[in-house]
Protein backbone atom coordinates (compact mmCIF):
# COMPACT_ATOMS: atom_id res chain seq x y z
CA UNK A 1 0.00 0.00 0.00
CA UNK A 2 2.81 2.42 0.87
CA UNK A 3 4.46 1.79 -2.51
CA UNK A 4 1.24 2.70 -4.33
CA UNK A 5 0.91 5.88 -2.30
CA UNK A 6 4.56 6.72 -3.04
CA UNK A 7 3.96 6.27 -6.76
CA UNK A 8 1.15 8.82 -6.65
CA UNK A 9 2.40 11.46 -4.19
CA UNK A 10 6.03 11.23 -5.34
CA UNK A 11 5.16 11.37 -9.03
CA UNK A 12 7.14 13.98 -10.89
CA UNK A 13 4.08 15.68 -12.36
CA UNK A 14 1.34 14.94 -9.83
CA UNK A 15 3.23 15.64 -6.59
CA UNK A 16 3.01 19.44 -6.58
CA UNK A 17 -0.69 19.69 -7.55
CA UNK A 18 -1.55 17.07 -4.92
CA UNK A 19 0.52 18.97 -2.37
CA UNK A 20 -1.20 22.25 -3.30
CA UNK A 21 -4.60 20.61 -2.87
CA UNK A 22 -3.66 19.10 0.50
CA UNK A 23 -2.27 22.42 1.77
CA UNK A 24 -5.38 24.24 0.54
CA UNK A 25 -7.56 21.81 2.50
CA UNK A 26 -5.37 22.12 5.61
CA UNK A 27 -5.37 25.92 5.57
CA UNK A 28 -9.04 26.13 4.62
CA UNK A 29 -10.09 23.95 7.54
CA UNK A 30 -7.63 25.62 9.93
CA UNK A 31 -8.54 29.19 9.10
CA UNK A 32 -12.06 29.15 7.67
CA UNK A 33 -14.08 26.38 9.28
CA UNK A 34 -12.92 24.65 12.48
CA UNK A 35 -10.33 27.29 13.36
CA UNK A 36 -12.82 30.08 12.73
CA UNK A 37 -15.45 28.50 14.98
CA UNK A 38 -12.95 28.06 17.79
CA UNK A 39 -11.55 31.57 17.33
CA UNK A 40 -15.04 33.08 17.38
CA UNK A 41 -15.77 31.16 20.59
CA UNK A 42 -12.64 32.56 22.23
CA UNK A 43 -13.10 36.13 20.97
CA UNK A 44 -16.85 36.47 21.46
CA UNK A 45 -17.31 34.13 24.40
CA UNK A 46 -14.32 33.80 26.66
CA UNK A 47 -13.06 37.35 25.99
CA UNK A 48 -16.54 38.75 25.25
CA UNK A 49 -19.78 39.05 27.16
CA UNK A 50 -20.35 35.40 28.13
CA UNK A 51 -19.93 31.82 26.98
CA UNK A 52 -21.75 28.59 27.55
CA UNK A 53 -20.18 25.48 29.03
CA UNK A 54 -22.41 22.39 29.33
CA UNK A 55 -25.49 24.59 29.58
CA UNK A 56 -24.03 26.94 32.18
CA UNK A 57 -23.79 30.61 31.18
CA UNK A 58 -20.36 31.82 32.29
CA UNK A 59 -19.48 35.54 32.08
CA UNK A 60 -16.52 36.46 29.91
CA UNK A 61 -13.13 37.25 31.40
CA UNK A 62 -13.48 41.04 30.91
CA UNK A 63 -16.85 40.97 32.71
CA UNK A 64 -15.43 38.96 35.62
CA UNK A 65 -12.35 41.17 35.97
CA UNK A 66 -14.47 44.33 35.59
CA UNK A 67 -16.77 43.15 38.37
CA UNK A 68 -13.77 42.37 40.57
CA UNK A 69 -12.25 45.81 39.93
CA UNK A 70 -15.57 47.51 40.78
CA UNK A 71 -15.81 45.45 43.98
CA UNK A 72 -12.41 46.64 45.20
CA UNK A 73 -13.17 50.26 44.10
CA UNK A 74 -10.30 50.41 41.65
CA UNK A 75 -9.43 53.79 40.12
CA UNK A 76 -11.01 54.37 36.72
CA UNK A 77 -7.69 54.88 34.95
CA UNK A 78 -6.28 51.64 36.40
CA UNK A 79 -9.45 49.76 35.54
CA UNK A 80 -9.22 51.07 31.96
CA UNK A 81 -5.57 50.07 31.77
CA UNK A 82 -6.27 46.56 33.00
CA UNK A 83 -9.47 45.94 30.98
CA UNK A 84 -8.78 47.85 27.76
CA UNK A 85 -5.06 47.28 27.70
CA UNK A 86 -3.99 44.04 29.31
CA UNK A 87 -7.14 41.90 29.09
CA UNK A 88 -8.08 43.11 25.59
CA UNK A 89 -4.49 42.68 24.36
CA UNK A 90 -4.13 39.18 25.76
CA UNK A 91 -7.56 38.30 24.36
CA UNK A 92 -6.58 39.53 20.90
CA UNK A 93 -3.44 37.38 20.92
CA UNK A 94 -5.15 34.31 22.39
CA UNK A 95 -7.84 34.58 19.73
CA UNK A 96 -5.39 33.14 17.19
CA UNK A 97 -4.38 30.17 19.32
CA UNK A 98 -7.26 27.88 18.21
CA UNK A 99 -6.42 28.40 14.52
CA UNK A 100 -2.75 27.66 15.15
CA UNK A 101 -3.68 24.59 17.19
CA UNK A 102 -5.77 23.17 14.35
CA UNK A 103 -3.06 24.01 11.82
CA UNK A 104 -0.32 22.31 13.84
CA UNK A 105 -2.52 19.26 14.47
CA UNK A 106 -2.92 18.83 10.72
CA UNK A 107 0.79 19.35 10.20
CA UNK A 108 1.61 16.79 12.90
CA UNK A 109 -0.68 14.30 11.17
CA UNK A 110 1.01 14.91 7.80
CA UNK A 111 4.41 14.52 9.44
CA UNK A 112 3.42 11.33 11.27
CA UNK A 113 2.08 9.63 8.15
CA UNK A 114 5.27 10.45 6.24
CA UNK A 115 3.80 12.87 3.72
CA UNK A 116 6.08 15.77 4.71
CA UNK A 117 9.17 13.61 4.12
CA UNK A 118 7.84 12.68 0.67
CA UNK A 119 7.19 16.29 -0.28
CA UNK A 120 10.62 17.31 1.04
CA UNK A 121 12.08 14.70 -1.32
CA UNK A 122 10.11 16.20 -4.23
CA UNK A 123 11.04 19.77 -3.31
CA UNK A 124 14.73 18.85 -3.06
CA UNK A 125 15.11 18.95 -6.84
CA UNK A 126 13.54 22.42 -7.05
CA UNK A 127 15.31 23.93 -4.05
CA UNK A 128 18.75 22.64 -5.12
CA UNK A 129 18.65 25.32 -7.84
CA UNK A 130 18.67 27.91 -5.04
CA UNK A 131 21.36 26.11 -3.03
CA UNK A 132 18.93 24.75 -0.44
CA UNK A 133 18.07 21.25 0.67
CA UNK A 134 14.58 19.81 0.30
CA UNK A 135 14.47 19.58 4.10
CA UNK A 136 14.49 23.39 4.27
CA UNK A 137 11.08 23.36 2.64
CA UNK A 138 9.32 22.43 5.88
CA UNK A 139 10.54 25.53 7.78
CA UNK A 140 9.58 27.59 4.75
CA UNK A 141 6.14 26.00 4.88
CA UNK A 142 5.49 26.96 8.48
CA UNK A 143 7.20 30.32 7.91
CA UNK A 144 9.97 29.78 10.39
CA UNK A 145 13.41 31.25 9.81
CA UNK A 146 14.89 29.92 13.03
CA UNK A 147 15.67 26.37 11.93
CA UNK A 148 16.77 25.60 8.41
CA UNK A 149 16.56 21.89 7.69
CA UNK A 150 19.79 21.81 5.70
CA UNK A 151 21.76 22.85 8.81
CA UNK A 152 20.46 20.20 11.22
CA UNK A 153 23.34 17.81 10.72
CA UNK A 154 25.94 20.51 11.33
CA UNK A 155 28.54 19.73 13.99
CA UNK A 156 28.18 21.98 17.01
CA UNK A 157 24.42 22.34 16.81
CA UNK A 158 22.20 25.15 15.68
CA UNK A 159 22.88 27.41 18.62
CA UNK A 160 26.53 27.84 17.70
CA UNK A 161 26.98 30.62 15.13
CA UNK A 162 28.86 29.57 12.07
CA UNK A 163 29.50 30.44 8.49
CA UNK A 164 27.45 27.57 7.02
CA UNK A 165 24.48 28.25 9.28
CA UNK A 166 24.45 32.02 8.66
CA UNK A 167 24.72 31.58 4.89
CA UNK A 168 21.98 28.97 4.84
CA UNK A 169 19.75 31.13 6.98
CA UNK A 170 20.29 34.17 4.74
CA UNK A 171 19.60 32.13 1.61
CA UNK A 172 16.41 30.73 3.12
CA UNK A 173 15.28 34.23 4.13
CA UNK A 174 15.85 35.74 0.69
CA UNK A 175 14.29 32.80 -1.12
CA UNK A 176 10.95 33.60 0.54
Coordinates of N, CA, C and O in Angstrom, one line a residue, residues 21-103:
X21 N -3.2 20.9 -3.3 CA -4.6 20.6 -2.9 C -4.6 20.3 -1.4 O -5.5 20.7 -0.7
X22 N -3.7 19.5 -0.9 CA -3.7 19.1 0.5 C -3.4 20.3 1.4 O -4.1 20.5 2.4
X23 N -2.5 21.2 1.0 CA -2.3 22.4 1.8 C -3.5 23.4 1.7 O -3.8 24.0 2.7
X24 N -4.2 23.4 0.6 CA -5.4 24.2 0.5 C -6.4 23.7 1.5 O -7.0 24.5 2.3
X25 N -6.6 22.4 1.6 CA -7.6 21.8 2.5 C -7.1 22.1 4.0 O -8.0 22.5 4.8
X26 N -5.9 21.9 4.2 CA -5.4 22.1 5.6 C -5.6 23.6 6.0 O -6.1 23.8 7.1
X27 N -5.2 24.5 5.2 CA -5.4 25.9 5.6 C -6.8 26.3 5.6 O -7.2 27.2 6.4
X28 N -7.6 25.8 4.7 CA -9.0 26.1 4.6 C -9.7 25.7 5.9 O -10.5 26.4 6.5
X29 N -9.5 24.4 6.3 CA -10.1 23.9 7.5 C -9.5 24.7 8.8 O -10.3 25.0 9.7
X30 N -8.2 25.0 8.8 CA -7.6 25.6 9.9 C -8.1 27.1 10.1 O -8.2 27.5 11.2
X31 N -8.3 27.8 9.0 CA -8.5 29.2 9.1 C -10.0 29.5 8.9 O -10.6 30.4 9.6
X32 N -10.7 28.8 8.0 CA -12.1 29.2 7.7 C -13.1 28.4 8.5 O -14.1 29.0 8.9
X33 N -13.0 27.1 8.7 CA -14.1 26.4 9.3 C -13.8 26.1 10.8 O -14.3 26.9 11.6
X34 N -13.1 25.1 11.1 CA -12.9 24.7 12.5 C -12.2 25.7 13.3 O -12.6 26.1 14.4
X35 N -11.1 26.2 12.7 CA -10.3 27.3 13.4 C -11.1 28.6 13.6 O -11.0 29.2 14.6
X36 N -12.0 28.9 12.6 CA -12.8 30.1 12.7 C -13.9 29.9 13.8 O -14.1 30.8 14.6
X37 N -14.5 28.7 13.9 CA -15.4 28.5 15.0 C -14.8 28.6 16.3 O -15.3 29.3 17.2
X38 N -13.6 28.0 16.5 CA -12.9 28.1 17.8 C -12.5 29.5 18.1 O -12.6 29.9 19.3
X39 N -12.0 30.2 17.1 CA -11.5 31.6 17.3 C -12.7 32.5 17.7 O -12.6 33.3 18.6
X40 N -13.8 32.3 17.0 CA -15.0 33.1 17.4 C -15.5 32.8 18.8 O -15.9 33.7 19.5
X41 N -15.4 31.5 19.2 CA -15.8 31.2 20.6 C -14.9 31.9 21.6 O -15.3 32.4 22.6
X42 N -13.6 31.9 21.3 CA -12.6 32.6 22.2 C -12.9 34.1 22.2 O -13.0 34.7 23.3
X43 N -13.0 34.7 21.0 CA -13.1 36.1 21.0 C -14.4 36.6 21.5 O -14.5 37.6 22.2
X44 N -15.5 36.0 21.1 CA -16.9 36.5 21.5 C -17.4 35.9 22.8 O -18.2 36.5 23.4
X45 N -16.8 34.8 23.2 CA -17.3 34.1 24.4 C -16.4 34.4 25.6 O -16.7 35.1 26.5
X46 N -15.2 33.7 25.5 CA -14.3 33.8 26.7 C -13.8 35.2 26.9 O -13.8 35.7 28.0
X47 N -13.5 36.0 25.8 CA -13.1 37.4 26.0 C -14.1 38.3 25.6 O -13.9 39.5 25.2
X48 N -15.4 37.9 25.6 CA -16.5 38.7 25.2 C -17.5 38.9 26.4 O -17.1 38.9 27.6
X49 N -18.8 38.9 26.1 CA -19.8 39.0 27.2 C -19.9 37.8 28.0 O -19.9 37.9 29.2
X50 N -20.2 36.7 27.4 CA -20.3 35.4 28.1 C -20.2 34.2 27.2 O -20.3 34.4 26.0
X51 N -20.0 33.0 27.8 CA -19.9 31.8 27.0 C -20.6 30.7 27.7 O -20.8 30.7 28.9
X52 N -21.0 29.7 27.0 CA -21.8 28.6 27.5 C -20.9 27.4 27.7 O -20.2 27.0 26.7
X53 N -20.9 26.7 28.8 CA -20.2 25.5 29.0 C -21.1 24.5 29.6 O -21.6 24.6 30.8
X54 N -21.5 23.4 28.9 CA -22.4 22.4 29.3 C -23.7 23.0 29.9 O -24.2 22.5 30.9
X55 N -24.2 24.0 29.2 CA -25.5 24.6 29.6 C -25.4 25.7 30.6 O -26.3 26.4 30.9
X56 N -24.2 25.9 31.2 CA -24.0 26.9 32.2 C -23.6 28.2 31.5 O -22.7 28.2 30.6
X57 N -24.2 29.3 31.8 CA -23.8 30.6 31.2 C -22.7 31.2 32.1 O -23.0 31.6 33.2
X58 N -21.5 31.3 31.5 CA -20.4 31.8 32.3 C -20.0 33.2 31.7 O -19.8 33.3 30.5
X59 N -19.9 34.2 32.6 CA -19.5 35.5 32.1 C -18.1 35.5 31.5 O -17.2 34.7 31.9
X60 N -17.8 36.4 30.5 CA -16.5 36.5 29.9 C -15.5 37.0 30.9 O -15.8 37.6 31.9
X61 N -14.2 36.8 30.5 CA -13.1 37.3 31.4 C -13.2 38.8 31.6 O -13.0 39.2 32.8
X62 N -13.4 39.6 30.6 CA -13.5 41.0 30.9 C -14.6 41.4 31.9 O -14.4 42.3 32.7
X63 N -15.7 40.7 31.8 CA -16.8 41.0 32.7 C -16.5 40.6 34.1 O -16.7 41.3 35.1
X64 N -15.8 39.4 34.3 CA -15.4 39.0 35.6 C -14.4 39.9 36.2 O -14.5 40.3 37.4
X65 N -13.4 40.3 35.4 CA -12.4 41.2 36.0 C -12.9 42.6 36.2 O -12.6 43.2 37.2
X66 N -13.8 43.0 35.4 CA -14.5 44.3 35.6 C -15.3 44.3 36.9 O -15.2 45.3 37.6
X67 N -16.0 43.3 37.1 CA -16.8 43.2 38.4 C -15.8 43.1 39.6 O -16.1 43.8 40.6
X68 N -14.7 42.4 39.5 CA -13.8 42.4 40.6 C -13.2 43.7 40.8 O -13.0 44.2 42.0
X69 N -12.8 44.5 39.8 CA -12.2 45.8 39.9 C -13.3 46.8 40.5 O -12.9 47.7 41.3
X70 N -14.5 46.7 40.2 CA -15.6 47.5 40.8 C -15.7 47.2 42.3 O -16.0 48.1 43.1
X71 N -15.6 45.9 42.6 CA -15.8 45.4 44.0 C -14.7 46.0 44.9 O -15.0 46.4 46.0
X72 N -13.5 46.1 44.4 CA -12.4 46.6 45.2 C -12.2 48.1 45.0 O -11.3 48.7 45.5
X73 N -13.2 48.8 44.3 CA -13.2 50.3 44.1 C -11.9 50.7 43.5 O -11.2 51.6 44.0
X74 N -11.5 50.1 42.4 CA -10.3 50.4 41.7 C -10.5 51.7 40.9 O -11.6 52.1 40.5
X75 N -9.4 52.5 40.8 CA -9.4 53.8 40.1 C -9.8 53.6 38.7 O -9.5 52.5 38.1
X76 N -10.5 54.5 38.1 CA -11.0 54.4 36.7 C -9.9 54.2 35.7 O -10.0 53.4 34.8
X77 N -8.8 55.0 35.9 CA -7.7 54.9 35.0 C -7.0 53.5 35.0 O -6.6 53.0 34.0
X78 N -6.9 53.0 36.2 CA -6.3 51.6 36.4 C -7.2 50.6 35.9 O -6.7 49.6 35.2
X79 N -8.5 50.7 36.1 CA -9.5 49.8 35.5 C -9.4 49.8 34.0 O -9.4 48.7 33.4
X80 N -9.3 51.0 33.4 CA -9.2 51.1 32.0 C -7.9 50.4 31.4 O -7.9 49.8 30.4
X81 N -6.8 50.7 32.2 CA -5.6 50.1 31.8 C -5.6 48.5 31.8 O -5.2 47.9 30.8
X82 N -6.2 48.0 32.9 CA -6.3 46.6 33.0 C -7.2 46.0 32.0 O -6.9 45.0 31.3
X83 N -8.4 46.5 31.9 CA -9.5 45.9 31.0 C -9.2 46.2 29.5 O -9.2 45.3 28.7
X84 N -8.9 47.5 29.2 CA -8.8 47.9 27.8 C -7.4 47.6 27.2 O -7.2 47.4 26.0
X85 N -6.4 47.5 28.1 CA -5.1 47.3 27.7 C -4.6 45.8 27.8 O -4.5 45.1 26.8
X86 N -4.5 45.4 29.1 CA -4.0 44.0 29.3 C -5.0 42.9 28.9 O -4.6 42.1 28.1
X87 N -6.2 43.0 29.4 CA -7.1 41.9 29.1 C -7.5 41.9 27.6 O -7.5 40.8 27.0
X88 N -7.7 43.0 27.0 CA -8.1 43.1 25.6 C -6.9 42.7 24.7 O -7.1 42.0 23.7
X89 N -5.7 43.1 25.1 CA -4.5 42.7 24.4 C -4.2 41.2 24.4 O -3.9 40.5 23.4
X90 N -4.3 40.6 25.6 CA -4.1 39.2 25.8 C -5.2 38.4 25.0 O -5.0 37.4 24.4
X91 N -6.5 38.9 25.1 CA -7.6 38.3 24.4 C -7.4 38.3 22.9 O -7.7 37.4 22.2
X92 N -6.8 39.4 22.3 CA -6.6 39.5 20.9 C -5.5 38.5 20.5 O -5.6 37.9 19.4
X93 N -4.5 38.3 21.3 CA -3.4 37.4 20.9 C -3.9 36.0 21.1 O -3.7 35.1 20.2
X94 N -4.6 35.7 22.2 CA -5.1 34.3 22.4 C -6.3 33.9 21.4 O -6.6 32.7 21.3
X95 N -6.8 34.9 20.7 CA -7.8 34.6 19.7 C -7.3 33.8 18.6 O -8.0 33.1 17.9
X96 N -6.0 33.9 18.3 CA -5.4 33.1 17.2 C -4.9 31.7 17.6 O -4.6 30.9 16.7
X97 N -4.9 31.5 18.9 CA -4.4 30.2 19.3 C -5.2 29.0 18.8 O -4.6 28.0 18.3
X98 N -6.5 29.0 18.8 CA -7.3 27.9 18.2 C -6.9 27.6 16.7 O -6.8 26.4 16.3
X99 N -6.8 28.6 15.9 CA -6.4 28.4 14.5 C -5.0 27.8 14.4 O -4.8 26.8 13.6
X100 N -4.1 28.2 15.2 CA -2.8 27.7 15.1 C -2.8 26.2 15.7 O -2.0 25.4 15.1
X101 N -3.6 25.9 16.7 CA -3.7 24.6 17.2 C -4.2 23.6 16.1 O -3.6 22.6 15.9
X102 N -5.2 24.0 15.4 CA -5.8 23.2 14.4 C -4.7 23.0 13.2 O -4.5 21.9 12.7
X103 N -4.1 24.1 12.9 CA -3.1 24.0 11.8 C -1.9 23.1 12.2 O -1.5 22.2 11.4

